[in-house]
Short mmCIF file of C-alpha atoms and ligand atoms in Angstrom, two decimals:
data_model
loop_
_atom_site.label_atom_id
_atom_site.label_comp_id
_atom_site.label_asym_id
_atom_site.label_seq_id
_atom_site.Cartn_x
_atom_site.Cartn_y
_atom_site.Cartn_z
CA UNK V 1 1.22 -29.00 41.41
CA UNK V 2 -0.77 -27.34 38.43
CA UNK V 3 0.34 -26.09 35.77
CA UNK V 4 -1.18 -22.77 37.16
CA UNK V 5 0.49 -22.44 40.55
CA UNK V 6 3.24 -22.61 37.89
CA UNK V 7 3.23 -20.80 35.73
CA UNK V 8 2.49 -17.29 38.62
CA UNK V 9 5.15 -18.42 39.78
CA UNK V 10 6.77 -17.76 37.11
CA UNK V 11 6.96 -14.35 37.42
CA UNK V 12 8.76 -12.91 41.13
CA UNK V 13 7.36 -9.58 41.79
CA UNK V 14 4.54 -7.52 40.46
CA UNK V 15 4.61 -6.47 36.71
CA UNK V 16 6.43 -2.69 36.62
CA UNK V 17 9.78 -2.06 35.43
CA UNK V 18 11.64 -4.16 37.23
CA UNK V 19 10.28 -7.41 37.81
CA UNK V 20 12.41 -10.36 37.72
CA UNK V 21 11.24 -13.38 36.06
CA UNK V 22 12.20 -16.79 36.50
CA UNK V 23 13.88 -17.19 32.85
CA UNK V 24 15.21 -20.87 32.90
CA UNK V 25 11.60 -21.86 34.25
CA UNK V 26 9.71 -19.69 32.00
CA UNK V 27 12.16 -21.60 29.08
CA UNK V 28 11.11 -25.40 30.54
CA UNK V 29 6.96 -24.56 30.14
CA UNK V 30 7.72 -22.76 26.73
CA UNK V 31 9.40 -25.53 25.32
CA UNK V 32 7.82 -28.75 27.62
CA UNK V 33 4.30 -27.04 25.98
CA UNK V 34 4.10 -24.51 23.29
CA UNK V 35 4.87 -24.89 19.92
CA UNK V 36 5.96 -21.69 18.03
CA UNK V 37 5.13 -20.38 14.06
CA UNK V 38 7.64 -21.93 11.77
CA UNK V 39 10.04 -22.95 14.33
CA UNK V 40 12.61 -25.88 15.12
CA UNK V 41 11.26 -27.32 18.58
CA UNK V 42 14.27 -29.12 19.19
CA UNK V 43 16.71 -26.63 18.04
CA UNK V 44 15.28 -24.42 20.36
CA UNK V 45 14.77 -26.25 23.73
CA UNK V 46 19.46 -26.66 22.98
CA UNK V 47 18.85 -22.71 22.67
CA UNK V 48 15.30 -21.69 24.95
CA UNK V 49 13.20 -19.54 23.90
CA UNK V 50 14.16 -15.29 24.43
CA UNK V 51 11.26 -14.55 26.37
CA UNK V 52 9.44 -10.23 25.85
CA UNK V 53 8.00 -9.35 28.66
CA UNK V 54 7.84 -5.30 27.55
CA UNK V 55 7.80 -2.91 25.13
CA UNK V 56 7.50 0.64 24.83
CA UNK V 57 8.21 2.80 21.53
CA UNK V 58 10.50 1.52 19.68
CA UNK V 59 12.02 -1.11 23.22
CA UNK V 60 11.70 -3.96 24.40
CA UNK V 61 12.68 -6.13 27.41
CA UNK V 62 13.29 -9.53 28.20
CA UNK V 63 13.48 -11.15 31.21
CA UNK V 64 16.82 -11.06 32.04
CA UNK V 65 16.63 -7.05 32.17
CA UNK V 66 17.76 -6.50 28.85
CA UNK V 67 17.13 -3.43 26.63
CA UNK V 68 15.95 -4.83 22.63
CA UNK V 69 15.41 -1.56 20.17
CA UNK V 70 12.45 -3.68 17.68
CA UNK V 71 13.77 -2.65 14.48
CA UNK V 72 10.60 -4.97 12.72
CA UNK V 73 7.87 -3.77 14.75
CA UNK V 74 7.09 -6.54 15.89
CA UNK V 75 6.10 -8.51 13.18
CA UNK V 76 6.27 -6.32 10.91
CA UNK V 77 2.90 -4.16 12.39
CA UNK V 78 3.52 -2.39 15.04
CA UNK V 79 2.96 1.50 13.35
CA UNK V 80 2.40 3.09 16.33
CA UNK V 81 5.08 2.00 18.30
CA UNK V 82 4.21 0.44 21.18
CA UNK V 83 3.12 1.55 24.52
CA UNK V 84 -0.22 3.92 23.37
CA UNK V 85 -2.01 4.06 26.02
CA UNK V 86 -5.60 5.27 24.81
CA UNK V 87 -5.52 2.09 22.19
CA UNK V 88 -5.38 0.43 25.57
CA UNK V 89 -7.95 1.91 26.74
CA UNK V 90 -10.13 2.24 24.48
CA UNK V 91 -10.15 -1.61 23.90
CA UNK V 92 -10.89 -1.49 27.97
CA UNK V 93 -14.12 0.24 27.84
CA UNK V 94 -15.51 -1.29 24.63
CA UNK V 95 -14.77 -4.64 26.66
CA UNK V 96 -16.85 -3.18 29.39
CA UNK V 97 -19.45 -2.12 27.46
CA UNK V 98 -19.81 -4.97 24.15
CA UNK V 99 -16.52 -7.44 24.68
CA UNK V 100 -18.19 -9.22 21.87
CA UNK V 101 -21.05 -10.17 19.30
CA UNK V 102 -21.21 -11.29 15.73
CA UNK V 103 -21.62 -9.73 12.80
CA UNK V 104 -24.39 -12.49 11.08
CA UNK V 105 -27.71 -12.47 11.63
CA UNK V 106 -29.11 -9.28 10.90
CA UNK V 107 -26.35 -7.72 13.48
CA UNK V 108 -23.85 -5.56 13.80
CA UNK V 109 -21.98 -3.52 16.49
CA UNK V 110 -20.87 0.47 16.63
CA UNK V 111 -16.86 -0.17 16.41
CA UNK V 112 -17.26 -2.21 12.56
CA UNK V 113 -19.86 0.27 11.32
CA UNK V 114 -16.87 2.89 11.79
CA UNK V 115 -14.38 0.95 11.61
CA UNK V 116 -15.85 0.33 7.63
CA UNK V 117 -16.66 3.75 7.23
CA UNK V 118 -13.39 5.49 8.00
CA UNK V 119 -11.08 2.99 6.34
CA UNK V 120 -14.03 3.13 3.05
CA UNK V 121 -12.67 7.51 3.77
CA UNK V 122 -8.91 6.39 4.25
CA UNK V 123 -9.16 4.04 1.11
CA UNK V 124 -6.64 4.88 -2.24
CA UNK V 125 -8.97 6.74 -4.54
CA UNK V 126 -9.87 4.90 -7.09
CA UNK V 127 -11.10 5.99 -10.01
CA UNK V 128 -14.30 4.37 -11.39
CA UNK V 129 -13.78 1.73 -8.79
CA UNK V 130 -13.34 3.49 -5.54
CA UNK V 131 -13.50 1.35 -1.83
CA UNK V 132 -16.53 1.92 -0.44
CA UNK V 133 -17.26 -1.42 1.06
CA UNK V 134 -15.13 -3.84 3.97
CA UNK V 135 -14.90 -7.51 4.64
CA UNK V 136 -13.70 -8.13 8.39
CA UNK V 137 -11.68 -11.24 9.24
CA UNK V 138 -9.12 -12.08 12.15
CA UNK V 139 -6.38 -12.14 10.09
CA UNK V 140 -4.44 -11.38 7.42
CA UNK V 141 -4.06 -15.78 5.87
CA UNK V 142 -7.98 -15.90 6.85
CA UNK V 143 -8.40 -12.17 4.32
CA UNK V 144 -6.79 -14.39 1.41
CA UNK V 145 -8.46 -17.11 1.61
CA UNK V 146 -11.72 -14.89 1.80
CA UNK V 147 -10.12 -13.53 -1.23
CA UNK V 148 -10.00 -16.33 -3.59
CA UNK V 149 -13.76 -17.09 -2.05
CA UNK V 150 -14.60 -13.04 -3.06
CA UNK V 151 -13.11 -13.67 -6.63
CA UNK V 152 -14.32 -17.13 -7.57
CA UNK V 153 -17.27 -15.76 -6.21
CA UNK V 154 -17.22 -12.24 -7.99
CA UNK V 155 -16.59 -14.81 -11.84
CA UNK V 156 -19.69 -16.98 -10.98
CA UNK V 157 -21.84 -13.97 -10.78
CA UNK V 158 -20.24 -12.04 -13.46
CA UNK V 159 -21.14 -15.71 -15.83
CA UNK V 160 -17.61 -16.71 -16.01
CA UNK V 161 -17.56 -19.02 -13.83
CA UNK V 162 -14.29 -21.27 -15.68
CA UNK V 163 -12.36 -18.44 -15.08
CA UNK V 164 -10.76 -19.20 -11.38
CA UNK V 165 -7.22 -20.00 -11.29
CA UNK V 166 -5.49 -17.28 -8.72
CA UNK V 167 -1.59 -16.30 -10.45
CA UNK V 168 0.44 -15.31 -7.99
CA UNK V 169 5.02 -15.01 -7.03
CA UNK V 170 7.26 -16.90 -6.10
CA UNK V 171 9.22 -16.29 -2.97
CA UNK V 172 5.79 -13.98 -1.69
CA UNK V 173 4.02 -14.77 1.63
CA UNK V 174 0.89 -13.57 1.88
CA UNK V 175 -0.30 -16.10 5.33
CA UNK V 176 0.12 -19.71 6.31
CA UNK V 177 -4.09 -20.82 6.24
CA UNK V 178 -4.15 -23.28 3.05
CA UNK V 179 -5.05 -21.10 0.06
CA UNK V 180 -2.43 -18.21 1.97
CA UNK V 181 0.62 -20.47 2.04
CA UNK V 182 -1.35 -21.34 -1.36
CA UNK V 183 -0.82 -18.42 -2.82
CA UNK V 184 2.43 -17.68 -1.51
CA UNK V 185 5.34 -19.05 -3.67
CA UNK V 186 7.75 -20.29 -0.54
CA UNK V 187 9.34 -23.74 -2.00
CA UNK V 188 9.77 -24.78 1.57
CA UNK V 189 5.82 -24.45 2.59
CA UNK V 190 4.79 -25.99 -0.29
CA UNK V 191 7.32 -28.88 0.45
CA UNK V 192 5.81 -29.88 3.33
CA UNK V 193 1.43 -30.77 2.58
CA UNK V 194 0.72 -30.67 -0.54
CA UNK V 195 0.68 -26.90 -1.12
CA UNK V 196 -0.18 -25.39 -3.61
CA UNK V 197 -4.20 -26.64 -3.76
CA UNK V 198 -5.47 -26.58 -6.80
CA UNK V 199 -6.49 -23.43 -9.39
CA UNK V 200 -2.82 -21.24 -7.89
CA UNK V 201 -0.03 -20.86 -10.06
CA UNK V 202 2.69 -18.66 -9.95
CA UNK V 203 5.44 -16.34 -12.13
CA UNK V 204 9.01 -15.49 -11.05
CA UNK V 205 9.67 -12.19 -8.25
CA UNK V 206 10.31 -8.49 -9.89
CA UNK V 207 14.25 -9.34 -7.48
CA UNK V 208 16.65 -6.77 -9.90
CA UNK V 209 19.26 -8.46 -7.67
CA UNK V 210 18.52 -11.68 -9.08
CA UNK V 211 17.21 -12.08 -12.31
CA UNK V 212 18.16 -8.19 -13.99
CA UNK V 213 21.23 -8.96 -15.26
CA UNK V 214 22.42 -7.12 -18.32
CA UNK V 215 18.92 -5.03 -17.78
CA UNK V 216 18.42 -1.59 -16.78
CA UNK V 217 16.27 -1.23 -13.64
CA UNK V 218 13.44 -0.03 -16.29
CA UNK V 219 14.01 -3.10 -18.50
CA UNK V 220 13.74 -5.37 -15.93
CA UNK V 221 10.70 -4.48 -14.96
CA UNK V 222 8.71 -4.17 -17.82
CA UNK V 223 10.43 -8.17 -18.67
CA UNK V 224 8.96 -9.92 -15.06
CA UNK V 225 5.52 -8.24 -15.88
CA UNK V 226 5.67 -10.25 -19.46
CA UNK V 227 5.94 -13.25 -17.33
CA UNK V 228 2.44 -12.36 -16.23
CA UNK V 229 1.58 -11.84 -20.16
CA UNK V 230 3.33 -15.65 -19.97
CA UNK V 231 2.08 -17.24 -17.42
CA UNK V 232 -2.49 -15.84 -18.54
CA UNK V 233 -1.41 -16.98 -22.33
CA UNK V 234 0.16 -20.34 -20.69
CA UNK V 235 -2.93 -21.00 -18.65
CA UNK V 236 -5.79 -19.62 -20.87
CA UNK V 237 -7.34 -16.32 -20.23
CA UNK V 238 -10.33 -17.84 -19.95
CA UNK V 239 -9.29 -19.16 -17.01
CA UNK V 240 -7.55 -16.47 -15.16
CA UNK V 241 -9.55 -15.02 -11.60
CA UNK V 242 -7.47 -12.79 -11.02
CA UNK V 243 -3.00 -11.98 -9.88
CA UNK V 244 -1.98 -11.41 -6.49
CA UNK V 245 0.91 -9.52 -5.05
CA UNK V 246 2.30 -7.12 -1.94
CA UNK V 247 3.37 -4.51 -4.00
CA UNK V 248 6.06 -4.61 -1.96
CA UNK V 249 7.31 -8.29 -0.84
CA UNK V 250 7.99 -7.79 2.22
CA UNK V 251 8.66 -11.26 3.84
CA UNK V 252 10.35 -12.81 0.88
CA UNK V 253 13.12 -10.31 1.92
CA UNK V 254 12.20 -5.99 1.04
CA UNK V 255 11.94 -6.96 -2.67
CA UNK V 256 11.44 -3.27 -3.89
CA UNK V 257 10.02 -3.70 -7.75
CA UNK V 258 11.11 -1.14 -10.69
CA UNK V 259 8.65 1.79 -11.13
CA UNK V 260 7.86 -0.15 -14.39
CA UNK V 261 7.13 -2.80 -12.89
CA UNK V 262 2.71 -2.37 -11.10
CA UNK V 263 1.50 0.08 -13.39
CA UNK V 264 3.19 -2.27 -16.26
CA UNK V 265 1.14 -5.04 -14.49
CA UNK V 266 -1.86 -3.09 -14.17
CA UNK V 267 -2.15 -2.81 -17.82
CA UNK V 268 -2.02 -6.83 -18.07
CA UNK V 269 -4.49 -7.48 -16.57
CA UNK V 270 -7.31 -4.67 -17.86
CA UNK V 271 -6.22 -6.26 -20.64
CA UNK V 272 -7.27 -10.08 -20.51
CA UNK V 273 -10.18 -8.01 -17.89
CA UNK V 274 -8.58 -9.83 -15.08
CA UNK V 275 -8.69 -8.58 -11.22
CA UNK V 276 -5.99 -7.62 -9.92
CA UNK V 277 -5.36 -8.38 -5.88
CA UNK V 278 -2.84 -6.12 -4.10
CA UNK V 279 -2.04 -7.74 -0.82
CA UNK V 280 -1.30 -4.86 2.07
CA UNK V 281 -0.93 -7.14 5.03
CA UNK V 282 2.46 -5.18 5.57
CA UNK V 283 2.74 -2.48 2.86
CA UNK V 284 -1.23 -0.67 4.75
CA UNK V 285 -0.96 2.46 6.85
CA UNK V 286 1.77 3.50 6.28
CA UNK V 287 4.85 1.12 6.05
CA UNK V 288 5.80 2.34 2.84
CA UNK V 289 4.85 6.73 3.34
CA UNK V 290 1.79 6.43 1.79
CA UNK V 291 -1.09 5.11 3.41
CA UNK V 292 -1.13 1.87 0.96
CA UNK V 293 1.02 0.30 -1.19
CA UNK V 294 -0.19 0.43 -4.16
CA UNK V 295 0.08 3.90 -3.99
CA UNK V 296 3.27 4.64 -3.65
CA UNK V 297 3.86 2.30 -6.42
CA UNK V 298 1.09 3.67 -9.07
CA UNK V 299 -2.40 1.00 -9.89
CA UNK V 300 -4.85 1.23 -8.39
CA UNK V 301 -6.25 -2.38 -7.51
CA UNK V 302 -10.14 -4.47 -6.94
CA UNK V 303 -9.01 -5.34 -3.52
CA UNK V 304 -6.44 -5.32 -0.84
CA UNK V 305 -5.85 -7.71 1.54
CA UNK V 306 -5.35 -5.96 4.83
CA UNK V 307 -3.95 -6.80 8.84
CA UNK V 308 -1.25 -5.86 11.48
CA UNK V 309 -0.47 -2.41 10.97
CA UNK V 310 -4.91 -1.21 10.99
CA UNK V 311 -4.43 -2.17 14.73
CA UNK V 312 -0.42 -2.03 14.77
CA UNK V 313 -0.80 -5.39 16.62
CA UNK V 314 -1.87 -4.77 19.39
CA UNK V 315 -5.55 -7.00 18.65
CA UNK V 316 -5.15 -9.63 16.16
CA UNK V 317 -7.52 -8.43 13.04
CA UNK V 318 -7.37 -8.39 9.68
CA UNK V 319 -9.85 -7.72 6.59
CA UNK V 320 -10.52 -7.03 2.96
CA UNK V 321 -11.09 -3.65 1.19
CA UNK V 322 -13.93 -3.89 -1.77
CA UNK V 323 -14.00 -2.35 -4.81
CA UNK V 324 -16.51 -1.41 -6.36
CA UNK V 325 -16.66 -3.56 -9.29
CA UNK V 326 -16.57 -6.58 -7.31
CA UNK V 327 -19.33 -5.32 -4.39
CA UNK V 328 -21.54 -3.57 -7.04
CA UNK V 329 -21.50 -7.85 -7.97
CA UNK V 330 -21.94 -9.21 -4.94
CA UNK V 331 -24.46 -7.04 -2.79
CA UNK V 332 -26.80 -6.86 -5.90
CA UNK V 333 -26.49 -9.88 -7.70
CA UNK V 334 -24.85 -11.53 -4.76
CA UNK V 335 -27.75 -12.85 -2.39
CA UNK V 336 -25.87 -14.86 0.49
CA UNK V 337 -22.04 -14.66 -0.11
CA UNK V 338 -21.51 -17.80 2.00
CA UNK V 339 -18.12 -17.02 3.89
CA UNK V 340 -17.60 -15.26 7.24
CA UNK V 341 -15.16 -15.73 10.29
CA UNK V 342 -17.39 -16.13 14.48
CA UNK V 343 -15.04 -12.73 14.72
CA UNK V 344 -15.11 -10.57 11.17
CA UNK V 345 -16.24 -7.29 12.62
CA UNK V 346 -15.06 -7.78 16.46
CA UNK V 347 -15.45 -4.70 18.98
CA UNK V 348 -13.11 -4.82 20.93
CA UNK V 349 -10.80 -5.23 17.85
CA UNK V 350 -11.75 -2.22 15.97
CA UNK V 351 -12.44 -0.41 18.85
CA UNK V 352 -8.18 -0.53 18.81
CA UNK V 353 -7.94 -0.30 15.22
CA UNK V 354 -10.59 3.27 15.46
CA UNK V 355 -8.17 4.48 18.10
CA UNK V 356 -4.34 2.88 16.72
CA UNK V 357 -5.85 4.84 13.35
CA UNK V 358 -6.20 8.45 15.02
CA UNK V 359 -3.09 8.40 15.97
CA UNK V 360 -1.59 7.49 12.74
CA UNK V 361 -3.51 10.15 11.44
CA UNK V 362 -3.07 13.22 14.47
CA UNK V 363 0.25 12.42 14.93
CA UNK V 364 1.19 12.42 10.86
CA UNK V 365 2.71 9.44 10.88
CA UNK V 366 2.56 8.35 7.60
CA UNK V 367 3.55 12.20 6.05
CA UNK V 368 6.66 12.30 8.46
CA UNK V 369 8.07 8.83 7.35
CA UNK V 370 7.37 9.58 3.62
CA UNK V 371 9.82 13.56 4.37
CA UNK V 372 11.23 12.83 7.80
CA UNK V 373 11.97 9.41 8.28
CA UNK V 374 11.65 7.73 5.44
CA UNK V 375 14.95 9.68 3.91
CA UNK V 376 16.41 9.95 7.24
CA UNK V 377 17.00 6.00 6.70
CA UNK V 378 17.44 5.98 3.40
CA UNK V 379 20.60 7.74 3.60
CA UNK V 380 21.89 6.01 7.40
CA UNK V 381 21.37 2.90 4.99
CA UNK V 382 22.93 4.34 2.34
CA UNK V 383 25.78 4.49 4.78
CA UNK V 384 25.88 0.63 6.15
CA UNK V 385 26.31 -0.29 2.24
CA UNK V 386 30.34 0.95 2.42
CA UNK V 387 29.97 -2.02 4.84
CA UNK V 388 32.89 -4.15 3.59
CA UNK V 389 30.15 -7.58 4.29
CA UNK V 390 27.44 -4.91 2.30
CA UNK V 391 26.91 -5.79 -1.45
CA UNK V 392 23.86 -3.36 -1.07
CA UNK V 393 21.17 -2.46 0.79
CA UNK V 394 17.92 -1.04 -0.23
CA UNK V 395 14.87 1.21 1.64
CA UNK V 396 11.59 2.42 0.92
CA UNK V 397 9.49 3.66 3.46
CA UNK V 398 10.03 1.81 6.55
CA UNK V 399 11.03 -0.88 5.39
CA UNK V 400 15.73 -1.93 3.98
CA UNK V 401 17.20 -4.62 3.31
CA UNK V 402 20.72 -5.85 2.53
CA UNK V 403 23.14 -8.09 0.85
CA UNK V 404 25.32 -10.50 2.51
CA UNK V 405 28.25 -10.95 -0.16
CA UNK V 406 31.59 -12.53 -0.06
CA UNK V 407 33.30 -9.77 -2.34
CA UNK V 408 31.65 -6.49 -3.24
CA UNK V 409 31.14 -5.51 -7.53
CA UNK V 410 30.33 -2.90 -9.11
CA UNK V 411 26.59 -3.40 -9.65
CA UNK V 412 24.08 -5.52 -8.02
CA UNK V 413 25.26 -8.34 -10.90
CA UNK V 414 29.07 -8.00 -9.65
CA UNK V 415 28.56 -8.84 -6.07
CA UNK V 416 30.01 -12.31 -5.09
CA UNK V 417 27.60 -14.89 -2.38
CA UNK V 418 28.33 -15.89 0.07
CA UNK V 419 28.08 -20.19 -0.55
CA UNK V 420 24.83 -21.46 1.21
CA UNK V 421 26.51 -23.28 3.50
CA UNK V 422 28.01 -20.57 5.55
CA UNK V 423 24.46 -19.00 6.60
CA UNK V 424 25.94 -15.78 7.01
CA UNK V 425 23.03 -14.26 7.45
CA UNK V 426 21.95 -16.22 10.37
CA UNK V 427 25.28 -15.38 11.71
CA UNK V 428 24.61 -12.44 11.29
CA UNK V 429 21.00 -12.86 12.88
CA UNK V 430 22.99 -13.69 16.55
CA UNK V 431 25.42 -11.19 16.58
CA UNK V 432 22.01 -8.62 16.09
CA UNK V 433 20.19 -10.45 19.02
CA UNK V 434 23.35 -10.80 20.96
CA UNK V 435 23.59 -7.03 21.44
CA UNK V 436 20.16 -5.45 21.51
CA UNK V 437 18.79 -4.85 18.33
CA UNK V 438 15.78 -6.73 15.58
CA UNK V 439 16.33 -7.15 12.28
CA UNK V 440 15.75 -10.39 9.84
CA UNK V 441 17.58 -12.50 7.75
CA UNK V 442 15.81 -13.57 5.09
CA UNK V 443 19.09 -15.69 3.26
CA UNK V 444 21.72 -13.44 3.34
CA UNK V 445 19.37 -10.08 3.31
CA UNK V 446 19.16 -8.72 5.69
CA UNK V 447 16.12 -6.82 6.78
CA UNK V 448 14.07 -3.89 9.36
CA UNK V 449 10.55 -2.31 9.15
CA UNK V 450 10.35 -0.58 12.89
CA UNK V 451 8.05 0.91 13.77
CA UNK V 452 7.46 3.93 11.43
CA UNK V 453 7.33 5.78 15.32
CA UNK V 454 10.71 5.57 14.87
CA UNK V 455 12.35 8.69 15.50
CA UNK V 456 15.82 10.08 13.55
CA UNK V 457 17.53 9.20 15.92
CA UNK V 458 16.64 6.27 17.46
CA UNK V 459 17.37 5.70 13.35
CA UNK V 460 20.77 6.63 14.31
CA UNK V 461 20.40 4.36 17.16
CA UNK V 462 19.32 1.16 16.04
CA UNK V 463 22.19 1.89 12.68
CA UNK V 464 24.58 2.11 14.76
CA UNK V 465 24.20 -0.90 16.47
CA UNK V 466 23.95 -2.72 12.53
CA UNK V 467 26.79 -2.10 12.06
CA UNK V 468 28.93 -3.49 14.97
CA UNK V 469 26.75 -6.61 14.60
CA UNK V 470 28.25 -6.11 10.97
CA UNK V 471 32.20 -5.68 12.31
CA UNK V 472 31.12 -8.95 14.76
CA UNK V 473 29.79 -10.57 11.54
CA UNK V 474 33.00 -9.31 9.13
CA UNK V 475 35.28 -10.53 12.18
CA UNK V 476 34.09 -14.30 12.10
CA UNK V 477 34.17 -14.28 8.67
CA UNK V 478 37.53 -13.32 8.46
CA UNK V 479 38.74 -15.74 11.22
CA UNK V 480 36.71 -18.58 9.26
CA UNK V 481 38.70 -17.16 6.40
CA UNK V 482 35.02 -16.81 4.29
CA UNK V 483 36.78 -13.86 2.34
CA UNK V 484 36.57 -13.72 -1.48
N1 PXG I 501 -0.35 -11.93 3.73
C1 PXG I 501 1.61 -11.19 3.71
C2 PXG I 501 1.88 -10.24 2.82
C3 PXG I 501 2.12 -11.27 4.85
O1 PXG I 501 3.19 -10.55 5.01
C4 PXG I 501 0.70 -12.71 6.09
C5 PXG I 501 0.08 -12.13 4.70
C6 PXG I 501 -0.52 -13.23 6.75
O2 PXG I 501 -0.96 -12.55 7.09
P1 PXG I 501 -1.32 -13.26 9.57
O3 PXG I 501 -2.15 -12.19 10.14
O4 PXG I 501 -2.48 -14.62 9.01
O5 PXG I 501 0.09 -13.52 9.60
C7 PXG I 501 1.45 -11.76 6.26
C8 PXG I 501 2.62 -12.08 7.33
C9 PXG I 501 7.87 -13.01 8.41
C10 PXG I 501 6.30 -13.42 8.54
O6 PXG I 501 8.84 -13.87 8.29
C11 PXG I 501 5.31 -12.65 7.71
C12 PXG I 501 4.48 -12.42 8.01
C13 PXG I 501 4.55 -13.78 9.56
C14 PXG I 501 5.10 -13.67 10.01
C15 PXG I 501 6.05 -13.93 9.34
O7 PXG I 501 8.61 -12.36 7.77
N2 PXG I 501 3.34 -12.04 7.77
#
């Protein structure tokens, strides 16, 4: 039997809601052939991968017919929610008209031009440094690789080629390519394969719970920003090209900085004439209740990386919004910028983005997060924080995180964590997985970032399931004698 007939045989009926699937056969083929991202394949072979077959609004269905509420919007990306036929229609029409053509060699295409102009319209108002240009990529990692090359090119053109060092933060996530993983501050990634690449250094993250003991949040925000100035002075201000950060760290565990942090970062970057880069791959397109996270956090970057929510993940697309300062030099003095991807400005991906952004705009999803669903998520998470296992919980727009602790304390710094070997986050995540809600575990911090289209009733449903799974986790913890 050929592989094709094998694959065809695993779906027993037509692709309707009541399809039946041969889950075991799919799992067997999966572990025989499919290498997944960030996965222990030997462990996955034992468990068998969950096969997701269908989605609508904020719900997924697996091959066993189980309905799951998707608290992670795919992977922080399905901002408009699932089941948007108009995005599928737009891509279908574009594929019939012009599925692909490149944008090298003096050519362009209609959806890419329209999307570039739309992005220039919805980009943050950026004072004297407006975002009028975009460089398209296929992903967030490629966007950050583009940024590394673009800032170094900028400083060459500005006559300061020695400014080639980028400063980033520990526990940041900026992608999985060599430059993306190097910019990122994930120890586990750096340990595999000799990262970071030269010219990238890191400072601490603005995580009040972890580093802010003995300080007010406002004081800590200034302290964490001062780490940047210390690093600039250590490296030599004449060597530093740019600082990059996520407005709210996503994969690192929904780390929400104090309000004093980003304005101080901006002040320090201006003082030393360093480019400021906002990685908006997660925060962009409404996630925090503003179109871009830098608008909420109060800073004006020179460059913005985006991906995910630009198409709500329906098809891959990323890019870099380029402010006037960099764009002017690159365009007027730069000649060829020797960088680009086959899929830069992919017409079908841009068609998906145009329709997705139309939906987000016309349905007012960003305002809804700011004024209605975001505040509702906040109040529901405040009620989860009463749970005996929850030390503290925080939300920002349509993101939220809560810390599982052995003993609650009067402040975030008085809580007693579980020993790492208890892997309490993974235990809790398993209950979520088994009980129809997707919530990520980052160490002992449980996080959600559902579609921006989620309703208040669906938030209630998600939070009730989370509460139930916290109860199940507590039962386990008590049965194992782990409680403090
Ligand atoms: N920047 C940020 C801030 C991201 O969150 C990337 C860049 C890279 O994007 P691409 O499209 O190349 O994946 C990301 C991606 C997680 C998780 O575990 C998060 C991401 C990717 C995979 C897993 O939360 N974010």
